[in-house]
mmCIF file of C-alpha atoms in Angstrom:
data_model
loop_
_atom_site.group_PDB
_atom_site.id
_atom_site.type_symbol
_atom_site.label_atom_id
_atom_site.label_comp_id
_atom_site.label_asym_id
_atom_site.label_seq_id
_atom_site.Cartn_x
_atom_site.Cartn_y
_atom_site.Cartn_z
ATOM 1 C CA MET A 3 18.894 -28.382 -21.390
ATOM 2 C CA GLN A 4 16.084 -30.884 -21.216
ATOM 3 C CA ASP A 5 15.522 -31.236 -24.943
ATOM 4 C CA GLY A 6 19.238 -31.216 -25.680
ATOM 5 C CA LYS A 7 19.120 -28.219 -28.053
ATOM 6 C CA PRO A 8 22.075 -25.854 -28.083
ATOM 7 C CA GLU A 9 21.616 -22.634 -26.151
ATOM 8 C CA GLY A 10 22.081 -20.471 -29.198
ATOM 9 C CA GLU A 11 18.964 -21.866 -30.791
ATOM 10 C CA ILE A 12 16.956 -21.239 -27.669
ATOM 11 C CA ILE A 13 18.101 -17.631 -27.595
ATOM 12 C CA LEU A 14 17.152 -17.291 -31.247
ATOM 13 C CA ASN A 15 13.755 -18.823 -30.512
ATOM 14 C CA LYS A 16 13.275 -16.451 -27.601
ATOM 15 C CA SER A 17 14.010 -13.384 -29.663
ATOM 16 C CA TYR A 18 11.760 -14.721 -32.414
ATOM 17 C CA PHE A 19 8.945 -15.052 -29.914
ATOM 18 C CA ARG A 20 9.599 -11.572 -28.624
ATOM 19 C CA LEU A 21 9.353 -10.224 -32.169
ATOM 20 C CA ALA A 22 6.181 -12.242 -32.818
ATOM 21 C CA ALA A 23 4.663 -11.062 -29.544
ATOM 22 C CA GLY A 24 5.574 -7.496 -30.447
ATOM 23 C CA LEU A 25 3.928 -7.767 -33.855
ATOM 24 C CA GLY A 26 0.870 -9.437 -32.329
ATOM 25 C CA GLY A 27 0.667 -6.642 -29.793
ATOM 26 C CA ALA A 28 0.828 -4.048 -32.558
ATOM 27 C CA VAL A 29 -1.975 -5.798 -34.469
ATOM 28 C CA LEU A 30 -4.061 -5.965 -31.274
ATOM 29 C CA LEU A 31 -3.424 -2.274 -30.649
ATOM 30 C CA CYS A 32 -4.567 -1.383 -34.167
ATOM 31 C CA THR A 33 -7.713 -3.495 -33.755
ATOM 32 C CA ALA A 34 -8.426 -1.905 -30.391
ATOM 33 C CA ALA A 35 -7.847 1.573 -31.828
ATOM 34 C CA SER A 36 -10.266 1.037 -34.710
ATOM 35 C CA ALA A 37 -12.850 -0.501 -32.347
ATOM 36 C CA PHE A 38 -12.493 2.570 -30.161
ATOM 37 C CA ALA A 39 -12.846 4.902 -33.144
ATOM 38 C CA GLN A 40 -16.073 3.134 -34.066
ATOM 39 C CA ALA A 41 -17.436 3.219 -30.544
ATOM 40 C CA ALA A 42 -16.597 6.909 -30.226
ATOM 41 C CA VAL A 43 -18.519 8.181 -33.257
ATOM 42 C CA TRP A 44 -20.763 10.100 -30.885
ATOM 43 C CA VAL A 45 -18.846 12.717 -28.983
ATOM 44 C CA GLY A 46 -21.677 14.230 -26.990
ATOM 45 C CA GLN A 47 -25.368 14.930 -26.691
ATOM 46 C CA ILE A 48 -27.750 17.876 -26.595
ATOM 47 C CA LYS A 49 -28.997 17.889 -22.997
ATOM 48 C CA VAL A 50 -30.779 21.259 -23.021
ATOM 49 C CA SER A 51 -32.603 22.818 -25.978
ATOM 50 C CA ARG A 52 -34.856 25.871 -25.734
ATOM 51 C CA GLY A 53 -36.475 27.807 -28.580
ATOM 52 C CA ILE A 54 -35.082 27.172 -32.051
ATOM 53 C CA VAL A 55 -31.839 25.183 -32.068
ATOM 54 C CA VAL A 56 -30.394 23.853 -35.331
ATOM 55 C CA LEU A 57 -27.781 21.158 -35.852
ATOM 56 C CA GLU A 58 -25.857 21.455 -39.120
ATOM 57 C CA ARG A 59 -24.163 18.233 -40.217
ATOM 58 C CA GLY A 60 -22.543 17.755 -43.619
ATOM 59 C CA GLY A 61 -24.478 20.711 -45.044
ATOM 60 C CA GLN A 62 -27.820 19.393 -43.770
ATOM 61 C CA LYS A 63 -29.906 21.218 -41.195
ATOM 62 C CA LEU A 64 -31.549 19.127 -38.496
ATOM 63 C CA PRO A 65 -33.619 20.156 -35.484
ATOM 64 C CA GLY A 66 -31.358 20.362 -32.427
ATOM 65 C CA MET A 67 -33.688 18.641 -30.010
ATOM 66 C CA VAL A 68 -32.933 17.340 -26.526
ATOM 67 C CA GLY A 69 -31.285 13.907 -26.787
ATOM 68 C CA VAL A 70 -29.728 14.429 -30.235
ATOM 69 C CA ARG A 71 -26.220 12.943 -30.436
ATOM 70 C CA LEU A 72 -23.289 15.033 -31.598
ATOM 71 C CA LYS A 73 -20.381 14.258 -33.910
ATOM 72 C CA GLU A 74 -17.092 15.919 -34.708
ATOM 73 C CA ASN A 75 -17.577 18.812 -37.198
ATOM 74 C CA ASP A 76 -21.202 19.355 -36.206
ATOM 75 C CA VAL A 77 -22.329 22.986 -36.083
ATOM 76 C CA ILE A 78 -24.837 24.132 -33.444
ATOM 77 C CA LEU A 79 -26.866 27.281 -34.127
ATOM 78 C CA THR A 80 -29.384 29.043 -31.923
ATOM 79 C CA GLU A 81 -31.992 31.533 -33.114
ATOM 80 C CA ALA A 82 -32.917 34.761 -31.315
ATOM 81 C CA ASN A 83 -35.203 32.773 -28.968
ATOM 82 C CA GLY A 84 -32.858 29.802 -28.624
ATOM 83 C CA SER A 85 -30.338 28.428 -26.168
ATOM 84 C CA ALA A 86 -28.697 25.012 -25.896
ATOM 85 C CA GLY A 87 -26.598 22.924 -23.497
ATOM 86 C CA LEU A 88 -24.261 20.203 -24.772
ATOM 87 C CA MET A 89 -22.522 17.502 -22.754
ATOM 88 C CA PHE A 90 -19.519 15.611 -24.094
ATOM 89 C CA ASN A 91 -18.198 12.108 -23.367
ATOM 90 C CA ASP A 92 -15.634 13.390 -20.846
ATOM 91 C CA ASN A 93 -18.312 15.418 -18.965
ATOM 92 C CA SER A 94 -17.155 18.694 -20.520
ATOM 93 C CA THR A 95 -20.085 21.002 -21.218
ATOM 94 C CA LEU A 96 -20.641 23.829 -23.657
ATOM 95 C CA SER A 97 -23.736 26.016 -23.573
ATOM 96 C CA LEU A 98 -24.948 28.635 -26.038
ATOM 97 C CA GLY A 99 -27.130 31.697 -25.578
ATOM 98 C CA PRO A 100 -29.289 33.159 -28.398
ATOM 99 C CA ASN A 101 -27.961 33.946 -31.902
ATOM 100 C CA ALA A 102 -24.940 31.755 -31.406
ATOM 101 C CA GLU A 103 -22.995 29.493 -33.733
ATOM 102 C CA VAL A 104 -20.393 26.954 -32.600
ATOM 103 C CA VAL A 105 -18.397 24.461 -34.685
ATOM 104 C CA LEU A 106 -17.242 21.268 -32.904
ATOM 105 C CA GLU A 107 -13.971 21.220 -34.817
ATOM 106 C CA ARG A 108 -12.259 18.381 -32.992
ATOM 107 C CA TYR A 109 -13.158 15.973 -30.240
ATOM 108 C CA ALA A 110 -11.083 12.981 -29.171
ATOM 109 C CA TYR A 111 -11.326 11.294 -25.775
ATOM 110 C CA ASP A 112 -9.933 8.081 -24.328
ATOM 111 C CA SER A 113 -12.148 7.177 -21.376
ATOM 112 C CA THR A 114 -9.380 5.039 -19.821
ATOM 113 C CA THR A 115 -6.530 7.561 -19.867
ATOM 114 C CA TYR A 116 -8.639 10.754 -20.100
ATOM 115 C CA LEU A 117 -6.297 11.854 -22.899
ATOM 116 C CA GLY A 118 -7.615 13.679 -25.934
ATOM 117 C CA ALA A 119 -8.487 17.105 -27.275
ATOM 118 C CA PHE A 120 -11.527 19.316 -27.675
ATOM 119 C CA ASP A 121 -11.462 22.304 -30.036
ATOM 120 C CA ALA A 122 -14.577 24.419 -30.432
ATOM 121 C CA PHE A 123 -14.886 27.415 -32.755
ATOM 122 C CA VAL A 124 -17.254 30.082 -31.447
ATOM 123 C CA LYS A 125 -18.266 32.008 -34.555
ATOM 124 C CA ARG A 126 -20.802 34.225 -32.787
ATOM 125 C CA GLY A 127 -22.846 34.498 -29.639
ATOM 126 C CA ALA A 128 -22.385 34.040 -25.890
ATOM 127 C CA VAL A 129 -20.980 30.640 -24.974
ATOM 128 C CA SER A 130 -19.878 29.159 -21.646
ATOM 129 C CA ILE A 131 -17.560 26.165 -21.305
ATOM 130 C CA GLU A 132 -16.789 23.787 -18.436
ATOM 131 C CA ALA A 133 -13.903 21.388 -19.015
ATOM 132 C CA GLY A 134 -14.367 17.761 -17.910
ATOM 133 C CA ASN A 135 -12.053 14.753 -17.606
ATOM 134 C CA LEU A 136 -9.950 15.894 -20.581
ATOM 135 C CA ALA A 137 -8.651 18.755 -18.428
ATOM 136 C CA ASN A 138 -7.838 16.310 -15.584
ATOM 137 C CA ALA A 139 -5.240 14.685 -17.834
ATOM 138 C CA GLN A 140 -4.080 17.846 -19.632
ATOM 139 C CA PRO A 141 -5.256 21.283 -18.442
ATOM 140 C CA GLU A 142 -5.017 22.763 -21.933
ATOM 141 C CA ALA A 143 -6.844 19.942 -23.756
ATOM 142 C CA VAL A 144 -10.020 22.035 -24.033
ATOM 143 C CA ARG A 145 -9.504 24.980 -26.374
ATOM 144 C CA VAL A 146 -11.828 27.579 -27.798
ATOM 145 C CA LYS A 147 -11.217 29.593 -30.925
ATOM 146 C CA THR A 148 -13.030 32.759 -31.963
ATOM 147 C CA PRO A 149 -12.696 34.828 -35.165
ATOM 148 C CA GLN A 150 -10.036 36.965 -33.423
ATOM 149 C CA ALA A 151 -8.398 34.807 -30.750
ATOM 150 C CA GLU A 152 -7.638 31.453 -29.198
ATOM 151 C CA LEU A 153 -8.279 30.576 -25.537
ATOM 152 C CA LYS A 154 -6.778 27.858 -23.374
ATOM 153 C CA GLY A 155 -5.494 27.438 -19.858
ATOM 154 C CA GLN A 156 -5.900 25.983 -16.387
ATOM 155 C CA ALA A 157 -9.329 27.585 -15.974
ATOM 156 C CA ARG A 158 -11.966 24.815 -15.892
ATOM 157 C CA SER A 159 -14.783 27.237 -16.535
ATOM 158 C CA PHE A 160 -14.807 30.209 -18.870
ATOM 159 C CA ALA A 161 -16.986 32.095 -21.304
ATOM 160 C CA VAL A 162 -16.706 33.887 -24.639
ATOM 161 C CA ASN A 163 -18.946 36.381 -26.355
ATOM 162 C CA VAL A 164 -18.553 37.169 -30.050
ATOM 163 C CA GLU A 165 -20.791 40.014 -31.164
ATOM 164 C CA GLY A 166 -22.721 39.026 -34.264
ATOM 165 C CA LYS A 167 -22.567 40.950 -37.513
ATOM 166 C CA MET B 18 5.884 79.290 -47.806
ATOM 167 C CA MET B 19 5.201 75.866 -46.357
ATOM 168 C CA SER B 20 8.381 73.940 -45.647
ATOM 169 C CA ASP B 21 8.790 70.405 -46.914
ATOM 170 C CA ARG B 22 9.099 69.219 -43.322
ATOM 171 C CA HIS B 23 5.800 70.838 -42.419
ATOM 172 C CA ALA B 24 4.047 69.268 -45.403
ATOM 173 C CA ALA B 25 5.426 65.856 -44.513
ATOM 174 C CA LYS B 26 4.178 66.275 -40.940
ATOM 175 C CA GLN B 27 0.699 67.202 -42.135
ATOM 176 C CA LEU B 28 0.677 64.228 -44.457
ATOM 177 C CA LYS B 29 1.724 61.972 -41.615
ATOM 178 C CA THR B 30 -1.075 63.247 -39.357
ATOM 179 C CA LEU B 31 -3.576 62.799 -42.152
ATOM 180 C CA ALA B 32 -2.304 59.284 -42.821
ATOM 181 C CA SER B 33 -2.543 58.236 -39.177
ATOM 182 C CA LEU B 34 -6.045 59.734 -39.004
ATOM 183 C CA PHE B 35 -7.110 57.659 -41.997
ATOM 184 C CA LEU B 36 -5.407 54.631 -40.498
ATOM 185 C CA ALA B 37 -7.271 55.061 -37.227
ATOM 186 C CA LEU B 38 -10.595 55.517 -39.040
ATOM 187 C CA GLY B 39 -9.873 52.546 -41.244
ATOM 188 C CA LEU B 40 -9.008 50.346 -38.278
ATOM 189 C CA ALA B 41 -12.141 51.407 -36.445
ATOM 190 C CA ALA B 42 -14.230 50.610 -39.506
ATOM 191 C CA CYS B 43 -12.741 47.151 -40.050
ATOM 192 C CA ALA B 44 -12.353 46.232 -36.391
ATOM 193 C CA GLY B 45 -15.054 43.620 -36.972
ATOM 194 C CA PRO B 46 -17.075 42.008 -34.220
ATOM 195 C CA ARG B 47 -16.090 42.739 -30.646
ATOM 196 C CA GLU B 48 -15.238 39.809 -28.445
ATOM 197 C CA THR B 49 -15.332 39.291 -24.666
ATOM 198 C CA TYR B 50 -13.386 36.614 -22.763
ATOM 199 C CA VAL B 51 -14.153 35.744 -19.149
ATOM 200 C CA VAL B 52 -12.850 33.344 -16.482
ATOM 201 C CA LEU B 53 -15.709 31.846 -14.457
ATOM 202 C CA PRO B 54 -15.593 30.038 -11.106
ATOM 203 C CA ASP B 55 -16.009 26.267 -11.568
ATOM 204 C CA ALA B 56 -18.518 24.064 -9.699
ATOM 205 C CA GLY B 57 -16.196 23.988 -6.675
ATOM 206 C CA GLY B 58 -15.858 27.789 -6.676
ATOM 207 C CA GLN B 59 -12.269 27.674 -7.980
ATOM 208 C CA ALA B 60 -11.113 29.740 -10.934
ATOM 209 C CA GLY B 61 -7.923 29.130 -12.886
ATOM 210 C CA ALA B 62 -5.954 31.128 -15.396
ATOM 211 C CA LEU B 63 -6.868 31.538 -19.038
ATOM 212 C CA THR B 64 -4.526 32.581 -21.830
ATOM 213 C CA VAL B 65 -6.102 34.650 -24.593
ATOM 214 C CA THR B 66 -3.967 34.648 -27.723
ATOM 215 C CA PRO B 67 -5.303 37.201 -30.201
ATOM 216 C CA LYS B 68 -4.433 36.976 -33.895
ATOM 217 C CA ALA B 69 -2.975 40.467 -33.607
ATOM 218 C CA GLY B 70 -1.049 41.757 -30.607
ATOM 219 C CA LYS B 71 0.251 40.120 -27.457
ATOM 220 C CA PRO B 72 -1.246 37.185 -25.528
ATOM 221 C CA LEU B 73 -3.091 38.109 -22.364
ATOM 222 C CA GLN B 74 -3.302 36.148 -19.126
ATOM 223 C CA LEU B 75 -6.612 36.246 -17.223
ATOM 224 C CA SER B 76 -6.413 35.014 -13.629
ATOM 225 C CA GLY B 77 -9.183 34.495 -11.111
ATOM 226 C CA ALA B 78 -12.970 34.512 -11.133
ATOM 227 C CA TYR B 79 -14.544 37.073 -13.479
ATOM 228 C CA ALA B 80 -11.190 38.297 -14.840
ATOM 229 C CA ASN B 81 -12.081 39.486 -18.330
ATOM 230 C CA ALA B 82 -10.726 40.942 -21.555
ATOM 231 C CA GLN B 83 -12.074 42.495 -24.722
ATOM 232 C CA GLY B 84 -10.776 41.810 -28.171
ATOM 233 C CA GLY B 85 -11.064 42.684 -31.816
ATOM 234 C CA ALA B 86 -8.986 42.782 -34.977
ATOM 235 C CA GLU B 87 -6.499 45.101 -33.244
ATOM 236 C CA GLY B 88 -5.773 42.641 -30.414
ATOM 237 C CA ALA B 89 -6.982 42.082 -26.864
ATOM 238 C CA GLN B 90 -6.803 44.191 -23.727
ATOM 239 C CA ALA B 91 -7.880 43.708 -20.111
ATOM 240 C CA GLY B 92 -11.581 44.430 -19.581
ATOM 241 C CA LYS B 93 -13.379 46.173 -16.744
ATOM 242 C CA LEU B 94 -16.635 44.212 -16.632
ATOM 243 C CA SER B 95 -18.041 43.610 -13.154
ATOM 244 C CA GLU B 96 -19.336 40.241 -11.921
ATOM 245 C CA GLN B 97 -22.899 41.556 -12.337
ATOM 246 C CA GLU B 98 -22.299 42.690 -15.924
ATOM 247 C CA ILE B 99 -20.753 39.322 -16.779
ATOM 248 C CA LYS B 100 -23.625 37.376 -15.211
ATOM 249 C CA ALA B 101 -26.081 39.500 -17.204
ATOM 250 C CA ALA B 102 -24.195 39.093 -20.491
ATOM 251 C CA PHE B 103 -23.971 35.305 -20.136
ATOM 252 C CA ALA B 104 -27.263 34.686 -18.275
ATOM 253 C CA GLU B 105 -28.939 32.723 -21.068
ATOM 254 C CA ALA B 106 -25.865 30.684 -21.971
ATOM 255 C CA MET B 107 -25.246 29.823 -18.313
ATOM 256 C CA SER B 108 -28.858 28.881 -17.651
ATOM 257 C CA ALA B 109 -28.667 26.418 -20.569
ATOM 258 C CA ARG B 110 -25.766 24.498 -18.987
ATOM 259 C CA PRO B 111 -26.491 20.783 -18.700
ATOM 260 C CA GLU B 112 -27.074 19.566 -15.176
ATOM 261 C CA ALA B 113 -23.968 18.100 -13.501
ATOM 262 C CA PRO B 114 -23.756 14.283 -13.655
ATOM 263 C CA GLN B 115 -24.824 12.377 -10.540
ATOM 264 C CA ARG B 116 -22.604 9.562 -9.227
ATOM 265 C CA PHE B 117 -23.852 6.375 -7.555
ATOM 266 C CA THR B 118 -21.803 3.526 -6.039
ATOM 267 C CA LEU B 119 -23.437 0.097 -5.775
ATOM 268 C CA TYR B 120 -21.902 -2.866 -3.923
ATOM 269 C CA PHE B 121 -21.845 -6.562 -4.802
ATOM 270 C CA LEU B 122 -21.743 -9.926 -3.026
ATOM 271 C CA GLU B 123 -18.289 -11.520 -2.915
ATOM 272 C CA GLY B 124 -17.198 -13.075 -6.204
ATOM 273 C CA ARG B 125 -20.630 -12.539 -7.808
ATOM 274 C CA ASP B 126 -22.476 -10.119 -10.048
ATOM 275 C CA GLU B 127 -25.365 -9.806 -7.594
ATOM 276 C CA LEU B 128 -26.011 -6.595 -5.677
ATOM 277 C CA THR B 129 -26.088 -6.486 -1.874
ATOM 278 C CA ALA B 130 -29.545 -5.978 -0.350
ATOM 279 C CA ASP B 131 -28.785 -2.315 0.422
ATOM 280 C CA SER B 132 -27.541 -1.646 -3.090
ATOM 281 C CA LYS B 133 -30.668 -3.165 -4.627
ATOM 282 C CA LYS B 134 -32.525 -0.313 -2.925
ATOM 283 C CA GLU B 135 -29.891 2.153 -4.160
ATOM 284 C CA MET B 136 -30.562 0.941 -7.715
ATOM 285 C CA ASP B 137 -34.101 2.333 -7.346
ATOM 286 C CA LYS B 138 -32.547 5.771 -6.757
ATOM 287 C CA VAL B 139 -30.448 5.357 -9.895
ATOM 288 C CA LEU B 140 -33.562 4.535 -11.919
ATOM 289 C CA ALA B 141 -35.427 7.510 -10.417
ATOM 290 C CA GLU B 142 -32.546 9.805 -11.410
ATOM 291 C CA VAL B 143 -32.521 8.347 -14.934
ATOM 292 C CA ARG B 144 -36.278 8.952 -15.260
ATOM 293 C CA ARG B 145 -35.962 12.502 -13.931
ATOM 294 C CA ARG B 146 -33.513 13.573 -16.649
ATOM 295 C CA PRO B 147 -34.803 14.646 -20.070
ATOM 296 C CA ALA B 148 -32.076 12.892 -22.114
ATOM 297 C CA PRO B 149 -30.280 10.497 -19.778
ATOM 298 C CA ASP B 150 -27.147 8.532 -20.531
ATOM 299 C CA VAL B 151 -25.281 6.386 -18.034
ATOM 300 C CA ILE B 152 -21.634 5.369 -17.692
ATOM 301 C CA VAL B 153 -21.237 2.111 -15.741
ATOM 302 C CA VAL B 154 -17.784 1.046 -14.480
ATOM 303 C CA GLY B 155 -17.271 -2.229 -12.614
ATOM 304 C CA HIS B 156 -14.610 -2.931 -9.949
ATOM 305 C CA THR B 157 -13.552 -5.864 -7.738
ATOM 306 C CA ASP B 158 -11.529 -6.415 -4.584
ATOM 307 C CA ARG B 159 -8.098 -8.034 -4.827
ATOM 308 C CA VAL B 160 -9.112 -11.649 -4.165
ATOM 309 C CA GLY B 161 -8.310 -13.780 -7.234
ATOM 310 C CA SER B 162 -6.236 -13.187 -10.354
ATOM 311 C CA LEU B 163 -6.092 -9.931 -12.283
ATOM 312 C CA ALA B 164 -7.666 -11.588 -15.347
ATOM 313 C CA ASP B 165 -10.520 -13.146 -13.348
ATOM 314 C CA ASN B 166 -11.197 -9.823 -11.705
ATOM 315 C CA ASP B 167 -11.249 -8.035 -15.066
ATOM 316 C CA ARG B 168 -13.943 -10.462 -16.182
ATOM 317 C CA LEU B 169 -15.896 -10.162 -12.927
ATOM 318 C CA ALA B 170 -15.749 -6.341 -13.008
ATOM 319 C CA LEU B 171 -17.073 -6.256 -16.572
ATOM 320 C CA ARG B 172 -19.772 -8.832 -15.720
ATOM 321 C CA ARG B 173 -20.932 -6.622 -12.832
ATOM 322 C CA ALA B 174 -21.085 -3.585 -15.108
ATOM 323 C CA GLU B 175 -22.858 -5.511 -17.879
ATOM 324 C CA ARG B 176 -25.391 -6.854 -15.371
ATOM 325 C CA LEU B 177 -26.404 -3.347 -14.313
ATOM 326 C CA ARG B 178 -26.317 -2.189 -17.921
ATOM 327 C CA SER B 179 -28.871 -4.830 -18.871
ATOM 328 C CA ASP B 180 -31.013 -3.825 -15.867
ATOM 329 C CA LEU B 181 -31.026 -0.254 -17.241
ATOM 330 C CA LEU B 182 -31.856 -1.426 -20.775
ATOM 331 C CA LYS B 183 -34.781 -3.439 -19.356
ATOM 332 C CA GLN B 184 -36.086 -0.135 -17.990
ATOM 333 C CA GLY B 185 -36.221 1.178 -21.541
ATOM 334 C CA LEU B 186 -32.921 3.033 -21.948
ATOM 335 C CA PRO B 187 -31.610 2.726 -25.524
ATOM 336 C CA GLY B 188 -28.456 0.622 -25.930
ATOM 337 C CA ASP B 189 -26.254 3.506 -27.046
ATOM 338 C CA SER B 190 -27.172 5.481 -23.909
ATOM 339 C CA VAL B 191 -25.478 3.067 -21.511
ATOM 340 C CA GLN B 192 -21.737 2.386 -21.671
ATOM 341 C CA ALA B 193 -20.291 -0.420 -19.548
ATOM 342 C CA ALA B 194 -16.614 -0.948 -18.741
ATOM 343 C CA GLY B 195 -14.620 -3.011 -16.242
ATOM 344 C CA ARG B 196 -11.530 -1.876 -14.355
ATOM 345 C CA GLY B 197 -10.932 -5.099 -12.405
ATOM 346 C CA GLU B 198 -8.960 -4.631 -9.187
ATOM 347 C CA ARG B 199 -6.936 -1.700 -10.547
ATOM 348 C CA GLU B 200 -8.884 1.126 -8.910
ATOM 349 C CA PRO B 201 -9.785 0.065 -5.386
ATOM 350 C CA LEU B 202 -11.843 2.503 -3.338
ATOM 351 C CA VAL B 203 -9.906 1.274 -0.282
ATOM 352 C CA ALA B 204 -6.252 0.340 -0.845
ATOM 353 C CA THR B 205 -5.476 -3.203 0.358
ATOM 354 C CA ALA B 206 -2.771 -5.831 -0.039
ATOM 355 C CA ASP B 207 -3.349 -8.469 -2.732
ATOM 356 C CA GLU B 208 -5.844 -11.275 -1.887
ATOM 357 C CA VAL B 209 -7.598 -9.168 0.775
ATOM 358 C CA ALA B 210 -11.407 -9.387 0.703
ATOM 359 C CA GLU B 211 -12.781 -5.828 0.913
ATOM 360 C CA PRO B 212 -16.541 -5.356 0.435
ATOM 361 C CA ARG B 213 -16.148 -1.634 -0.357
ATOM 362 C CA ASN B 214 -14.063 -2.483 -3.411
ATOM 363 C CA ARG B 215 -16.670 -4.893 -4.858
ATOM 364 C CA ARG B 216 -18.613 -2.188 -6.566
ATOM 365 C CA VAL B 217 -19.954 -0.556 -9.703
ATOM 366 C CA GLU B 218 -19.786 3.196 -10.128
ATOM 367 C CA MET B 219 -22.536 4.738 -12.190
ATOM 368 C CA LEU B 220 -22.549 8.208 -13.605
ATOM 369 C CA VAL B 221 -26.023 9.385 -14.600
ATOM 370 C CA ARG B 222 -25.703 12.318 -16.993
#
């Protein structure tokens, strides 16, 4: 030993460093996770909007114009003359025909690992879905719920129609 | 004289009639579930799990089912009927993203002469789209350390990001990330100079 310290102390020091490195890593992870959460406030964007399209967010109604960014828990509604096309961060798309209502219940996506989850609730109307990178990592990561059923699977592209009341 | 058994039978019939009527009345909205072919023409399987009744497996393009409060059962819709029912929803689908790959000079964040021209195509595609957003991911070859290449890859992506912002794209519409030498287009041994790996991939959406 160059510095003449007993081996035991060195081992102790080593394990101390390992612990410190572990803690540091955990802190870094937390910081990275919160930075990611901040960066990922927007989950998607309205790319197509025809006729009257409404975005409901926190009880407020906003015009659902082309370019409008989407958040988790947003509700998209189309009137009798409306249709809309949404694109999400993982390249998944969801499009709505007239008289439709869809709640973006959950959207989480890690652009490095492609892991996450997308849950949409189709309350009424004709809606078509194309799963993006989320389904590359986990085929069942994109799920659709309706008033009467839940849909998931290997299919990248599918559609649901819920007759309105 | 009517036997007890006969009366019970009549009651049972009446009850099931009421039950059927009641179910029909409270069946609620009808639902249709359909598997569609994806962009590559492939169609996978979809599991429909109704709140009542058994789950149903739909396999292949245009496989479909109908559902309601009583459960779900296989449907008999034809491809034409499905295309008609979902015509407006399907015509509102966002356009598929377009991918561009631009190449860089060795060890630098400057585009090759050819890729400078390719950048004009990227800008044209951005201008063509009504609400464009761009994902920019930088890569390097395997010359140099992992850490240096992480920095170089991000610098390449950031350089193109700032070029896009100069063209008027809002900051939150362009995401830049670096992957260093982790995702080579062409697999090589470490420390091998490979021009095809010195690149940025751009996804215009």
